[in-house]
């Protein structure tokens, strides 16, 4: 039981850092640019497809990853220039519609370019295999590497946001956009930077998860909604909120799916417990969101705006 | 204040013009079976019924999106409640259409009251994302509901019955029942928008602080509108389930919620007739693009982005601009 718990906790942490990588960009785009971007999940998918292609071309995961990063940056800048920039001054409704259109275009475009059958990315040789944890417990090295990479990026973001000039502008932009631009900061450039950074993080998440998932066109959809939940729970514009929110959501989701039925079994008969558990587990995250919002409508670390 | 007064005084003229336009659309629908008979195309009735159902849903969404400025991104959930109300009651041998509608409305009212009360504590982007999340919650509930087919859904044994008779088995009767429901709900929605309740709702859209200052609680009005809208949408779900004779969680995916918003905006928000027109145009455009290419979603996405960037007020906006240019 304890072993299962530790295993699921690690799985939760792995999902959590992935969600964080995606949510960090999303929360910045919401908080600083005041743009709701439904196409953010699509960027995660693009990252996975890009690494699948580059890894197949070069024959190496690492070379693929290196090539993916600049390509992701270009994708982010192009999308920002063509679709997002004209939407800055528009209502949230317009932003929802246009980025919904973008989701349709990219999903269909990916199908046309790469076909509908899922792709797979080979596991890098260096990180193959499992290591023993406690007793008979084994855990795949690659999954640990994902957790480590996610934490490293989180630490890097922390340093950038809290201890550099750009980070200062980001924080200032999240709390008062007009004032930042009135102080002579080129807000257009800052927006492009924020969006490209968000795109890069989402693509990176898609790329590092590619070896343990099958790469297909549905993968962006499933994370998008969870990322929204993370951003709402953490509070819009807060990277710290995104980090804690991501871990909370991921751990609750993974543990709920495994232990929900087990806990229920102590209060009802096994068959009914299994059935109820399976039905309740996917809803747990949303119930968590509802409870948190009921207590704090602005999220855990959000600022109350008017 | 001036904008509000202006729209209030301008409204009677505009309103009646819109109602005439709606009557024209209804007449067009009523004549559809004739066209189907002449062209010998029985599928036209099924396509027509589907369009009618979405017209109801789009109109219901416009009630809160257009008149209350509440961008609900989870409205497909109510389509699902309507559809599953039919499937669930059918499996227990209760087949009457009115009972199905009643059950669907009840289910939706409860869900809308709870999720609405939580969502309405927030504004703007938060509201959009929270309604989306609640929509997904309902979606996942039905995905894991293995008794009714889970992810794959389940076919209906038969359509709903009308006063104990299986009249709806005829696509023609089904079509006219759907049309009658659309007209009835249009009348209800028009009355709501024109009533004191509707005016308070519009006032809340324009300036919630001011409404509070004159002694009204925006929250109660918004929540009531949210519940009414959800209930209306579930009627569309009942029709859709009967039209397809099949029920699945696909009715409630977030893409469907997005499409409903597209329909409302396409018709011009805050315009019940426009929402109906928007549903007709959006679905016909989809079908037409799907005939051209299997990659129709790409074209539809491009169309959406262009519409948002170049014609923000939908068809009605474009028409009104044309009229303005002529003057």
Coordinates of C-alpha atoms in Angstrom, one line a residue:
Chain A
X1 CA 0.0 0.0 0.0
X2 CA 2.8 2.5 0.9
X3 CA 4.7 1.4 -2.2
X4 CA 1.7 2.1 -4.3
X5 CA 1.2 5.4 -2.7
X6 CA 4.8 6.5 -3.3
X7 CA 4.6 5.3 -6.9
X8 CA 1.4 7.2 -7.5
X9 CA 2.9 10.3 -5.8
X10 CA 5.8 10.2 -8.2
X11 CA 3.4 9.8 -11.2
X12 CA 1.5 12.8 -9.8
X13 CA 4.7 14.8 -9.5
X14 CA 5.6 13.9 -13.1
X15 CA 2.1 15.0 -14.4
X16 CA 2.4 18.1 -12.2
X17 CA 5.6 19.4 -13.6
X18 CA 4.3 18.9 -17.1
X19 CA 1.1 20.8 -16.2
X20 CA 3.3 23.5 -14.7
X21 CA 5.3 23.9 -17.9
X22 CA 2.2 24.5 -19.9
X23 CA 0.3 26.5 -17.2
X24 CA 3.3 28.9 -16.6
X25 CA 3.0 30.2 -20.2
X26 CA -0.8 30.3 -20.1
X27 CA -1.0 32.2 -16.8
X28 CA 1.5 34.8 -18.1
X29 CA -0.4 35.3 -21.3
X30 CA -3.6 35.7 -19.3
X31 CA -2.1 37.9 -16.6
X32 CA 0.2 40.2 -18.6
X33 CA -1.5 40.3 -22.0
X34 CA -5.1 39.8 -20.8
X35 CA -5.6 37.3 -23.7
X36 CA -7.5 34.0 -23.3
X37 CA -5.7 31.5 -25.5
X38 CA -7.5 28.3 -26.2
X39 CA -4.7 27.3 -28.6
X40 CA -2.2 26.8 -25.8
X41 CA -2.8 23.1 -25.6
X42 CA -2.2 22.9 -29.3
X43 CA 1.4 24.2 -28.8
X44 CA 2.1 21.3 -26.5
X45 CA 1.0 19.0 -29.3
X46 CA 3.2 20.8 -31.8
X47 CA 6.2 20.3 -29.5
X48 CA 5.6 16.6 -29.5
X49 CA 5.2 16.5 -33.3
X50 CA 8.3 18.6 -33.8
X51 CA 10.5 16.4 -31.7
X52 CA 9.1 13.3 -33.4
X53 CA 10.1 14.7 -36.8
X54 CA 13.5 16.0 -35.8
X55 CA 14.4 12.9 -33.8
X56 CA 13.5 10.8 -36.8
X57 CA 15.5 13.0 -39.1
X58 CA 18.6 13.2 -37.0
X59 CA 18.3 9.7 -35.4
X60 CA 18.9 11.2 -31.9
X61 CA 16.5 12.4 -29.2
X62 CA 18.9 15.0 -28.0
X63 CA 19.6 16.5 -31.4
X64 CA 15.8 16.5 -32.0
X65 CA 15.3 18.4 -28.7
X66 CA 17.9 21.0 -29.6
X67 CA 16.3 21.5 -33.0
X68 CA 12.8 21.6 -31.5
X69 CA 13.5 24.6 -29.3
X70 CA 14.3 27.2 -31.9
X71 CA 11.5 25.8 -34.1
X72 CA 9.0 26.2 -31.2
X73 CA 10.1 29.8 -30.7
X74 CA 9.4 30.5 -34.4
X75 CA 6.0 28.9 -34.2
X76 CA 5.2 31.0 -31.1
X77 CA 6.3 34.2 -32.8
X78 CA 4.4 33.5 -36.0
X79 CA 1.2 32.7 -34.1
X80 CA 1.6 35.8 -32.0
X81 CA 2.1 38.0 -35.0
X82 CA -0.7 36.6 -37.2
X83 CA -3.5 35.8 -34.8
X84 CA -2.9 37.0 -31.2
X85 CA -1.6 40.5 -31.9
X86 CA -4.8 41.8 -33.6
X87 CA -6.7 40.5 -30.6
X88 CA -5.1 42.5 -27.8
X89 CA -7.6 45.2 -27.8
X90 CA -10.6 42.9 -28.4
X91 CA -13.1 41.4 -26.0
X92 CA -12.5 38.0 -24.4
X93 CA -15.3 36.6 -26.5
X94 CA -13.5 37.6 -29.7
X95 CA -10.3 36.0 -28.3
X96 CA -12.1 32.8 -27.5
X97 CA -13.5 32.6 -31.0
X98 CA -10.3 33.4 -32.9
X99 CA -8.2 31.0 -30.8
X100 CA -10.9 28.3 -31.1
X101 CA -10.5 28.8 -34.9
X102 CA -6.8 28.4 -34.5
X103 CA -7.3 25.1 -32.6
X104 CA -9.3 23.8 -35.5
X105 CA -6.7 25.0 -38.1
X106 CA -3.7 23.5 -36.3
X107 CA -5.4 20.2 -35.4
X108 CA -6.5 19.7 -39.0
X109 CA -3.1 21.0 -40.3
X110 CA -1.3 18.5 -38.2
X111 CA -3.5 15.7 -39.5
X112 CA -2.7 16.8 -43.1
X113 CA 1.0 17.0 -42.5
X114 CA 1.6 14.0 -40.3
X115 CA -1.4 11.8 -40.9
X116 CA -3.9 10.5 -38.3
X117 CA -1.9 7.5 -37.0
X118 CA 0.0 8.2 -33.8
X119 CA 3.7 8.7 -33.9
X120 CA 6.2 7.4 -31.3
X121 CA 9.5 8.9 -30.2
X122 CA 12.3 6.5 -29.1
X123 CA 13.4 6.8 -25.5
X124 CA 16.9 8.3 -25.3
X125 CA 19.4 5.5 -24.6
X126 CA 21.0 7.4 -21.6
X127 CA 17.7 7.5 -19.7
X128 CA 16.4 4.0 -20.5
X129 CA 15.6 1.5 -17.7
X130 CA 14.5 1.8 -14.1
X131 CA 16.2 2.4 -10.9
X132 CA 15.3 0.8 -7.5
X133 CA 13.6 3.1 -5.0
X134 CA 12.7 1.4 -1.7
X135 CA 12.7 -2.4 -1.4
X136 CA 11.3 -4.0 -4.5
X137 CA 10.0 -0.7 -5.9
X138 CA 11.3 0.3 -9.3
X139 CA 10.8 3.5 -11.1
X140 CA 11.6 4.4 -14.7
X141 CA 14.6 6.8 -15.0
X142 CA 13.0 8.7 -17.8
X143 CA 10.0 9.7 -15.6
X144 CA 12.4 10.9 -12.9
X145 CA 14.3 12.9 -15.5
X146 CA 11.0 14.6 -16.5
X147 CA 10.4 15.6 -12.9
X148 CA 14.0 16.9 -12.6
X149 CA 13.8 18.8 -15.9
X150 CA 10.4 20.4 -14.9
X151 CA 11.8 21.4 -11.5
X152 CA 14.9 22.8 -13.1
X153 CA 12.8 24.9 -15.5
X154 CA 10.7 26.0 -12.5
X155 CA 13.8 27.1 -10.6
X156 CA 15.1 28.9 -13.7
X157 CA 11.8 30.7 -14.1
X158 CA 11.9 31.7 -10.5
X159 CA 15.3 33.3 -10.9
X160 CA 14.3 35.0 -14.1
X161 CA 11.0 36.4 -12.8
X162 CA 12.3 37.5 -9.4
X163 CA 15.9 38.5 -10.0
X164 CA 16.2 39.9 -13.5
X165 CA 15.1 43.1 -15.3
X166 CA 12.9 41.2 -17.7
X167 CA 11.3 39.4 -14.8
X168 CA 10.6 42.7 -13.1
X169 CA 8.9 43.9 -16.3
X170 CA 6.8 40.7 -16.4
X171 CA 5.7 41.1 -12.8
X172 CA 5.0 44.8 -13.4
X173 CA 3.0 43.9 -16.5
X174 CA 0.9 41.4 -14.6
X175 CA -0.1 43.8 -12.0
X176 CA -0.6 47.0 -14.1
X177 CA -0.1 46.9 -17.8
X178 CA -1.0 50.5 -18.5
X179 CA 1.4 51.9 -16.0
X180 CA 4.3 49.8 -17.5
X181 CA 3.6 51.1 -20.9
X182 CA 3.3 54.7 -19.6
X183 CA 6.7 54.3 -18.1
X184 CA 8.2 53.9 -21.5
X185 CA 8.4 50.1 -21.8
X186 CA 7.8 48.8 -25.3
X187 CA 4.7 46.8 -24.4
X188 CA 4.4 45.2 -27.8
X189 CA 7.8 43.7 -27.6
X190 CA 7.1 42.5 -24.0
X191 CA 3.9 40.8 -25.2
X192 CA 5.7 39.0 -28.1
X193 CA 8.4 37.9 -25.6
X194 CA 5.8 36.6 -23.2
X195 CA 3.9 34.7 -25.8
X196 CA 7.0 33.2 -27.4
X197 CA 8.3 32.1 -23.9
X198 CA 4.9 30.5 -23.2
X199 CA 5.0 28.7 -26.5
X200 CA 8.5 27.5 -25.8
X201 CA 7.6 26.1 -22.4
X202 CA 4.5 24.3 -23.8
X203 CA 6.4 22.8 -26.7
X204 CA 9.2 21.7 -24.3
X205 CA 6.6 19.9 -22.2
X206 CA 5.2 18.2 -25.3
X207 CA 8.6 17.2 -26.4
X208 CA 9.8 15.7 -23.2
X209 CA 6.6 13.7 -22.7
X210 CA 6.7 12.4 -26.2
X211 CA 8.8 9.3 -25.5
X212 CA 6.3 8.0 -22.9
X213 CA 3.1 8.9 -24.8
X214 CA 1.9 8.2 -28.2
X215 CA 2.0 11.5 -30.2
X216 CA -1.5 12.1 -31.7
X217 CA -3.8 15.0 -32.5
X218 CA -5.9 14.6 -29.3
X219 CA -3.1 15.2 -26.9
X220 CA -3.4 19.0 -26.7
X221 CA -7.1 18.8 -25.8
X222 CA -6.7 16.7 -22.7
X223 CA -4.1 18.9 -21.1
X224 CA -5.7 22.2 -22.1
X225 CA -8.7 21.9 -19.8
X226 CA -6.5 20.6 -16.9
X227 CA -4.2 23.6 -17.5
X228 CA -7.1 25.9 -17.3
X229 CA -8.1 24.4 -13.9
X230 CA -4.5 24.9 -12.8
X231 CA -4.4 28.5 -13.8
X232 CA -7.8 29.2 -12.2
X233 CA -6.8 27.5 -9.0
X234 CA -3.4 29.2 -8.8
X235 CA -4.6 32.6 -9.7
X236 CA -4.2 34.3 -13.1
X237 CA -0.8 35.8 -13.6
X238 CA 1.0 34.0 -10.8
X239 CA 3.8 31.6 -11.6
X240 CA 4.0 30.5 -8.1
X241 CA 0.3 29.8 -8.2
X242 CA 0.7 27.9 -11.4
X243 CA 3.4 25.7 -9.8
X244 CA 1.5 24.8 -6.7
X245 CA -1.8 24.5 -8.6
X246 CA -0.2 22.1 -11.1
X247 CA 1.2 19.9 -8.4
X248 CA -2.1 20.0 -6.4
X249 CA -4.2 19.1 -9.5
X250 CA -1.9 16.4 -10.7
X251 CA -1.5 14.7 -7.3
X252 CA -5.3 14.8 -6.6
X253 CA -6.0 13.5 -10.0
X254 CA -3.5 10.6 -9.9
X255 CA -4.2 9.6 -6.3
X256 CA -7.9 10.0 -6.7
X257 CA -7.9 7.5 -9.6
X258 CA -6.0 4.9 -7.7
X259 CA -7.2 5.4 -4.1
X260 CA -10.7 6.7 -4.7
X261 CA -12.1 3.2 -5.2
X262 CA -10.0 1.8 -2.3
X263 CA -11.2 4.4 0.1
X264 CA -14.8 4.0 -1.0
X265 CA -14.6 0.2 -0.5
X266 CA -14.4 0.8 3.2
X267 CA -17.8 2.4 3.3
X268 CA -19.7 0.5 0.6
X269 CA -19.6 -2.9 -1.2
X270 CA -16.7 -3.5 -3.5
X271 CA -18.6 -3.6 -6.9
X272 CA -20.4 -0.4 -6.1
X273 CA -17.3 1.2 -4.8
X274 CA -15.4 0.4 -8.0
X275 CA -18.1 1.8 -10.1
X276 CA -18.6 5.0 -8.1
X277 CA -14.9 5.5 -7.8
X278 CA -14.4 5.3 -11.5
X279 CA -17.1 7.8 -12.0
X280 CA -16.0 10.2 -9.3
X281 CA -12.2 10.1 -10.0
X282 CA -12.2 12.2 -13.2
X283 CA -14.5 14.7 -11.5
X284 CA -12.3 15.1 -8.4
X285 CA -10.1 17.8 -10.0
X286 CA -13.2 19.9 -10.9
X287 CA -14.7 19.5 -7.5
X288 CA -11.4 20.7 -6.0
X289 CA -11.5 23.7 -8.3
X290 CA -15.1 24.5 -7.2
X291 CA -14.2 24.3 -3.5
X292 CA -11.2 26.5 -3.9
X293 CA -13.1 29.1 -6.0
X294 CA -15.9 29.1 -3.5
X295 CA -13.5 30.1 -0.8
X296 CA -11.2 32.3 -2.9
X297 CA -12.8 33.4 -6.3
X298 CA -9.4 34.9 -7.4
X299 CA -7.5 31.7 -6.9
X300 CA -4.8 30.9 -4.4
X301 CA -2.3 33.5 -5.4
X302 CA -4.4 35.8 -7.6
X303 CA -4.9 39.5 -7.1
X304 CA -8.4 40.8 -6.6
X305 CA -9.0 43.1 -9.6
X306 CA -11.9 45.5 -9.1
Chain B
X1 CA -26.5 55.7 -18.9
X2 CA -27.1 57.3 -22.3
X3 CA -26.3 54.1 -24.1
X4 CA -28.9 52.3 -22.0
X5 CA -31.6 54.9 -22.5
X6 CA -30.9 55.0 -26.2
X7 CA -31.1 51.3 -26.7
X8 CA -34.3 51.2 -24.6
X9 CA -36.0 53.8 -26.8
X10 CA -34.7 52.4 -30.0
X11 CA -35.7 48.9 -29.1
X12 CA -39.4 48.7 -30.0
X13 CA -38.8 49.4 -33.7
X14 CA -35.7 47.1 -33.9
X15 CA -37.5 44.5 -31.9
X16 CA -40.5 44.2 -34.2
X17 CA -38.2 44.1 -37.2
X18 CA -36.3 41.2 -35.7
X19 CA -39.6 39.4 -34.8
X20 CA -40.7 39.8 -38.4
X21 CA -37.4 38.4 -39.6
X22 CA -37.8 35.5 -37.1
X23 CA -41.3 34.7 -38.4
X24 CA -39.8 34.7 -41.9
X25 CA -37.2 32.2 -40.8
X26 CA -39.9 30.0 -39.2
X27 CA -42.0 30.2 -42.4
X28 CA -39.0 29.0 -44.3
X29 CA -38.5 26.1 -41.9
X30 CA -42.2 25.2 -42.2
X31 CA -41.9 25.0 -46.0
X32 CA -38.8 22.7 -45.8
X33 CA -40.8 19.4 -45.9
X34 CA -42.3 20.6 -49.2
X35 CA -38.8 21.1 -50.6
X36 CA -37.8 17.7 -49.3
X37 CA -40.8 16.1 -51.0
X38 CA -40.2 17.9 -54.3
X39 CA -36.4 17.0 -54.4
X40 CA -37.2 13.5 -52.9
X41 CA -34.5 14.0 -50.3
X42 CA -35.6 12.4 -47.0
X43 CA -32.4 13.3 -45.2
X44 CA -33.4 17.0 -45.5
X45 CA -35.9 16.4 -42.6
X46 CA -33.2 15.0 -40.3
X47 CA -30.8 17.8 -41.2
X48 CA -33.6 20.3 -40.6
X49 CA -34.4 18.9 -37.2
X50 CA -30.7 19.1 -36.2
X51 CA -30.6 22.7 -37.3
X52 CA -33.7 23.5 -35.3
X53 CA -32.2 21.9 -32.2
X54 CA -29.0 23.9 -32.4
X55 CA -31.1 27.0 -33.1
X56 CA -32.8 26.5 -29.7
X57 CA -29.4 26.0 -28.0
X58 CA -27.9 29.1 -29.7
X59 CA -30.9 31.2 -28.7
X60 CA -30.7 30.0 -25.1
X61 CA -27.0 30.7 -25.0
X62 CA -27.6 34.2 -26.4
X63 CA -30.0 34.9 -23.6
X64 CA -27.0 34.9 -21.1
X65 CA -24.1 35.7 -23.5
X66 CA -25.8 38.5 -25.4
X67 CA -28.1 40.0 -22.8
X68 CA -26.2 39.2 -19.7
X69 CA -22.5 39.3 -20.9
X70 CA -21.9 35.8 -19.4
X71 CA -19.7 33.9 -21.8
X72 CA -20.5 30.4 -20.8
X73 CA -18.1 27.9 -22.4
X74 CA -19.8 24.9 -21.0
X75 CA -23.2 25.0 -22.5
X76 CA -22.8 21.7 -24.4
X77 CA -23.2 20.0 -21.0
X78 CA -26.9 20.9 -21.1
X79 CA -27.3 19.4 -24.6
X80 CA -25.9 16.2 -22.9
X81 CA -28.3 16.4 -20.0
X82 CA -31.2 16.6 -22.5
X83 CA -29.9 13.7 -24.5
X84 CA -29.1 11.5 -21.5
X85 CA -32.5 12.3 -20.0
X86 CA -34.1 10.6 -23.0
X87 CA -31.7 7.6 -22.9
X88 CA -32.0 7.1 -19.1
X89 CA -35.8 7.4 -18.9
X90 CA -36.2 5.2 -22.0
X91 CA -34.2 2.5 -20.4
X92 CA -36.7 2.6 -17.5
X93 CA -39.6 2.4 -19.9
X94 CA -40.7 6.0 -19.5
X95 CA -41.0 7.2 -23.1
X96 CA -43.2 10.3 -23.1
X97 CA -41.6 13.3 -24.7
X98 CA -43.0 15.8 -22.1
X99 CA -41.7 13.7 -19.2
X100 CA -38.3 13.6 -21.0
X101 CA -38.3 17.4 -21.4
X102 CA -39.4 17.8 -17.8
X103 CA -36.6 15.5 -16.5
X104 CA -34.0 17.2 -18.7
X105 CA -35.1 20.7 -17.5
X106 CA -35.0 19.6 -13.9
X107 CA -31.5 18.0 -14.2
X108 CA -30.2 21.1 -15.9
X109 CA -31.8 23.5 -13.4
X110 CA -30.0 21.8 -10.5
X111 CA -26.6 21.7 -12.3
X112 CA -26.9 25.2 -13.6
X113 CA -27.9 26.5 -10.2
X114 CA -24.9 24.9 -8.4
X115 CA -22.3 25.6 -11.1
X116 CA -23.7 29.0 -11.9
X117 CA -23.6 30.1 -8.3
X118 CA -19.9 29.3 -8.1
X119 CA -19.0 30.6 -11.5
X120 CA -20.8 33.9 -11.0
X121 CA -18.6 34.7 -8.1
X122 CA -16.0 35.4 -10.8
X123 CA -15.7 37.7 -13.8
X124 CA -14.2 37.7 -17.3
X125 CA -11.6 35.2 -18.2
X126 CA -12.2 33.3 -14.9
X127 CA -15.9 32.9 -15.8
X128 CA -15.1 31.5 -19.2
X129 CA -12.6 29.0 -17.9
X130 CA -14.7 27.9 -15.0
X131 CA -17.8 27.2 -17.1
X132 CA -15.5 25.3 -19.5
X133 CA -14.2 23.3 -16.6
X134 CA -17.6 22.5 -15.2
X135 CA -18.7 21.5 -18.8
X136 CA -15.8 19.1 -18.9
X137 CA -16.7 17.7 -15.5
X138 CA -20.1 16.8 -16.8
X139 CA -18.5 15.4 -19.9
X140 CA -16.2 13.1 -17.9
X141 CA -19.1 12.0 -15.7
X142 CA -21.0 10.6 -18.8
X143 CA -17.8 9.2 -20.3
X144 CA -17.4 7.0 -17.2
X145 CA -21.1 6.2 -17.0
X146 CA -20.6 2.6 -18.3
X147 CA -24.2 1.7 -17.9
X148 CA -25.0 3.9 -20.8
X149 CA -22.1 3.0 -23.1
X150 CA -19.5 5.2 -21.5
X151 CA -17.3 6.9 -24.1
X152 CA -19.1 5.1 -27.1
X153 CA -22.6 6.2 -26.1
X154 CA -25.7 4.1 -26.6
X155 CA -28.3 3.9 -29.3
X156 CA -31.9 4.6 -28.3
X157 CA -34.4 1.7 -28.4
X158 CA -37.0 4.1 -29.9
X159 CA -37.8 7.8 -30.1
X160 CA -39.8 9.5 -27.4
X161 CA -43.6 9.0 -27.6
X162 CA -46.1 11.9 -27.8
X163 CA -49.2 11.4 -25.6
X164 CA -48.7 7.6 -25.7
X165 CA -48.3 7.4 -29.5
X166 CA -45.1 6.8 -31.4
X167 CA -45.8 9.7 -33.8
X168 CA -42.2 10.9 -33.5
X169 CA -41.0 7.8 -35.4
X170 CA -41.9 9.8 -38.5
X171 CA -39.1 12.3 -39.4
X172 CA -41.7 14.7 -40.6
X173 CA -43.6 14.8 -37.3
X174 CA -40.3 15.0 -35.4
X175 CA -39.3 18.0 -37.5
X176 CA -42.6 19.8 -36.9
X177 CA -42.4 19.1 -33.1
X178 CA -38.9 20.6 -33.1
X179 CA -40.1 23.6 -35.0
X180 CA -43.1 24.1 -32.6
X181 CA -40.6 23.9 -29.6
X182 CA -38.3 26.5 -31.3
X183 CA -41.2 28.9 -31.9
X184 CA -42.6 28.4 -28.3
X185 CA -39.2 29.0 -26.8
X186 CA -38.5 32.0 -29.0
X187 CA -41.8 33.5 -27.7
X188 CA -40.7 32.8 -24.1
X189 CA -37.2 34.2 -24.7
X190 CA -38.6 37.3 -26.4
X191 CA -41.0 37.9 -23.5
X192 CA -38.1 37.4 -21.0
X193 CA -35.9 39.9 -22.8
X194 CA -38.7 42.5 -23.0
X195 CA -39.8 42.1 -19.4
X196 CA -38.5 44.0 -16.3
X197 CA -36.3 41.0 -15.6
X198 CA -34.7 41.3 -19.1
X199 CA -34.1 45.0 -18.6
X200 CA -32.4 44.4 -15.3
X201 CA -30.3 41.8 -17.0
X202 CA -29.3 44.2 -19.8
X203 CA -28.6 46.8 -17.1
X204 CA -26.3 44.4 -15.4
X205 CA -24.5 43.8 -18.6
X206 CA -24.0 47.5 -19.1
X207 CA -23.0 48.4 -15.6
X208 CA -23.4 46.0 -12.6
X209 CA -22.2 48.6 -10.1
X210 CA -24.9 51.0 -11.1
X211 CA -27.6 48.3 -10.9
X212 CA -26.5 47.6 -7.3
X213 CA -26.6 51.3 -6.6
X214 CA -30.3 51.5 -7.6
X215 CA -31.0 48.7 -5.2
X216 CA -31.0 45.5 -7.3
X217 CA -28.8 42.4 -6.8
X218 CA -27.2 41.6 -10.1
X219 CA -26.2 38.1 -8.9
X220 CA -29.8 36.9 -8.4
X221 CA -30.8 38.1 -11.9
X222 CA -27.7 36.6 -13.5
X223 CA -28.1 33.3 -11.8
X224 CA -31.8 33.1 -12.8
X225 CA -30.9 33.8 -16.4
X226 CA -28.1 31.3 -16.3
X227 CA -30.5 28.6 -15.0
X228 CA -33.2 29.5 -17.6
X229 CA -30.6 29.3 -20.4
X230 CA -29.4 25.9 -19.2
X231 CA -32.9 24.5 -19.1
X232 CA -33.7 25.8 -22.6
X233 CA -30.5 24.3 -24.0
X234 CA -31.5 20.9 -22.5
X235 CA -34.6 20.9 -24.6
X236 CA -32.4 21.1 -27.7
X237 CA -30.5 18.0 -26.3
X238 CA -33.8 16.1 -26.0
X239 CA -34.5 16.9 -29.7
X240 CA -30.9 16.0 -30.8
X241 CA -31.1 12.6 -29.0
X242 CA -34.4 11.8 -30.8
X243 CA -33.1 13.1 -34.1
X244 CA -30.0 10.9 -34.0
X245 CA -31.6 8.0 -32.0
X246 CA -28.3 7.9 -30.4
X247 CA -26.7 9.4 -27.3
X248 CA -23.0 9.9 -26.5
X249 CA -20.7 12.2 -24.5
X250 CA -19.7 13.7 -27.9
X251 CA -22.8 15.9 -27.5
X252 CA -21.1 17.6 -24.6
X253 CA -17.4 18.0 -25.7
X254 CA -16.0 21.5 -25.3
X255 CA -15.8 21.8 -29.1
X256 CA -19.5 21.7 -29.1
X257 CA -19.7 24.5 -26.6
X258 CA -17.3 26.5 -28.8
X259 CA -19.6 25.9 -31.8
X260 CA -22.6 27.2 -29.9
X261 CA -20.7 30.4 -29.1
X262 CA -19.7 30.6 -32.8
X263 CA -23.4 30.4 -33.8
X264 CA -24.4 33.2 -31.4
X265 CA -21.6 35.5 -32.5
X266 CA -22.2 34.7 -36.1
X267 CA -25.7 35.9 -35.7
X268 CA -24.7 38.9 -33.8
X269 CA -24.8 38.8 -30.0
X270 CA -27.8 40.1 -28.0
X271 CA -30.2 39.3 -30.8
X272 CA -32.4 36.2 -30.5
X273 CA -33.3 36.1 -34.1
X274 CA -29.7 36.4 -35.0
X275 CA -28.8 33.4 -32.9
X276 CA -31.3 31.3 -34.8
X277 CA -29.9 32.6 -38.1
X278 CA -26.4 32.0 -36.8
X279 CA -27.2 28.4 -36.1
X280 CA -28.6 27.9 -39.6
X281 CA -25.7 29.6 -41.3
X282 CA -23.0 27.9 -39.2
X283 CA -24.4 24.4 -39.7
X284 CA -25.0 24.9 -43.4
X285 CA -21.5 26.2 -43.8
X286 CA -20.1 23.2 -41.9
X287 CA -22.1 20.8 -44.1
X288 CA -21.1 22.6 -47.3
X289 CA -17.4 22.7 -46.3
X290 CA -17.5 19.1 -45.4
X291 CA -18.8 18.3 -48.8
X292 CA -15.9 20.2 -50.4
X293 CA -13.1 18.6 -48.4
X294 CA -12.5 16.2 -45.5
X295 CA -10.2 18.9 -44.0
X296 CA -13.2 21.2 -43.6
X297 CA -12.2 22.1 -40.1
X298 CA -9.2 23.9 -41.4
X299 CA -11.4 26.1 -43.6
X300 CA -13.9 26.7 -40.8
X301 CA -11.1 27.8 -38.5
X302 CA -9.8 30.3 -41.1
X303 CA -13.4 31.5 -41.6
X304 CA -13.7 32.0 -37.8
X305 CA -10.5 34.0 -37.5
X306 CA -11.4 36.2 -40.5
X307 CA -14.9 36.8 -39.1
X308 CA -13.6 37.9 -35.7
X309 CA -10.9 40.1 -37.2
X310 CA -13.1 41.7 -39.9
X311 CA -16.8 41.4 -39.0
X312 CA -17.0 41.4 -35.2
X313 CA -20.7 41.8 -35.1
X314 CA -21.6 38.8 -37.1
X315 CA -24.1 38.7 -40.0
X316 CA -26.5 41.1 -38.3
X317 CA -23.6 43.6 -37.9
X318 CA -22.6 43.2 -41.5
X319 CA -26.2 43.7 -42.6
X320 CA -26.7 46.7 -40.4
X321 CA -23.5 48.2 -41.7
X322 CA -24.7 47.7 -45.3
X323 CA -27.9 49.4 -44.4
X324 CA -26.0 52.3 -42.7
X325 CA -23.8 52.7 -45.8
X326 CA -26.8 53.0 -48.0
X327 CA -28.4 55.7 -46.0

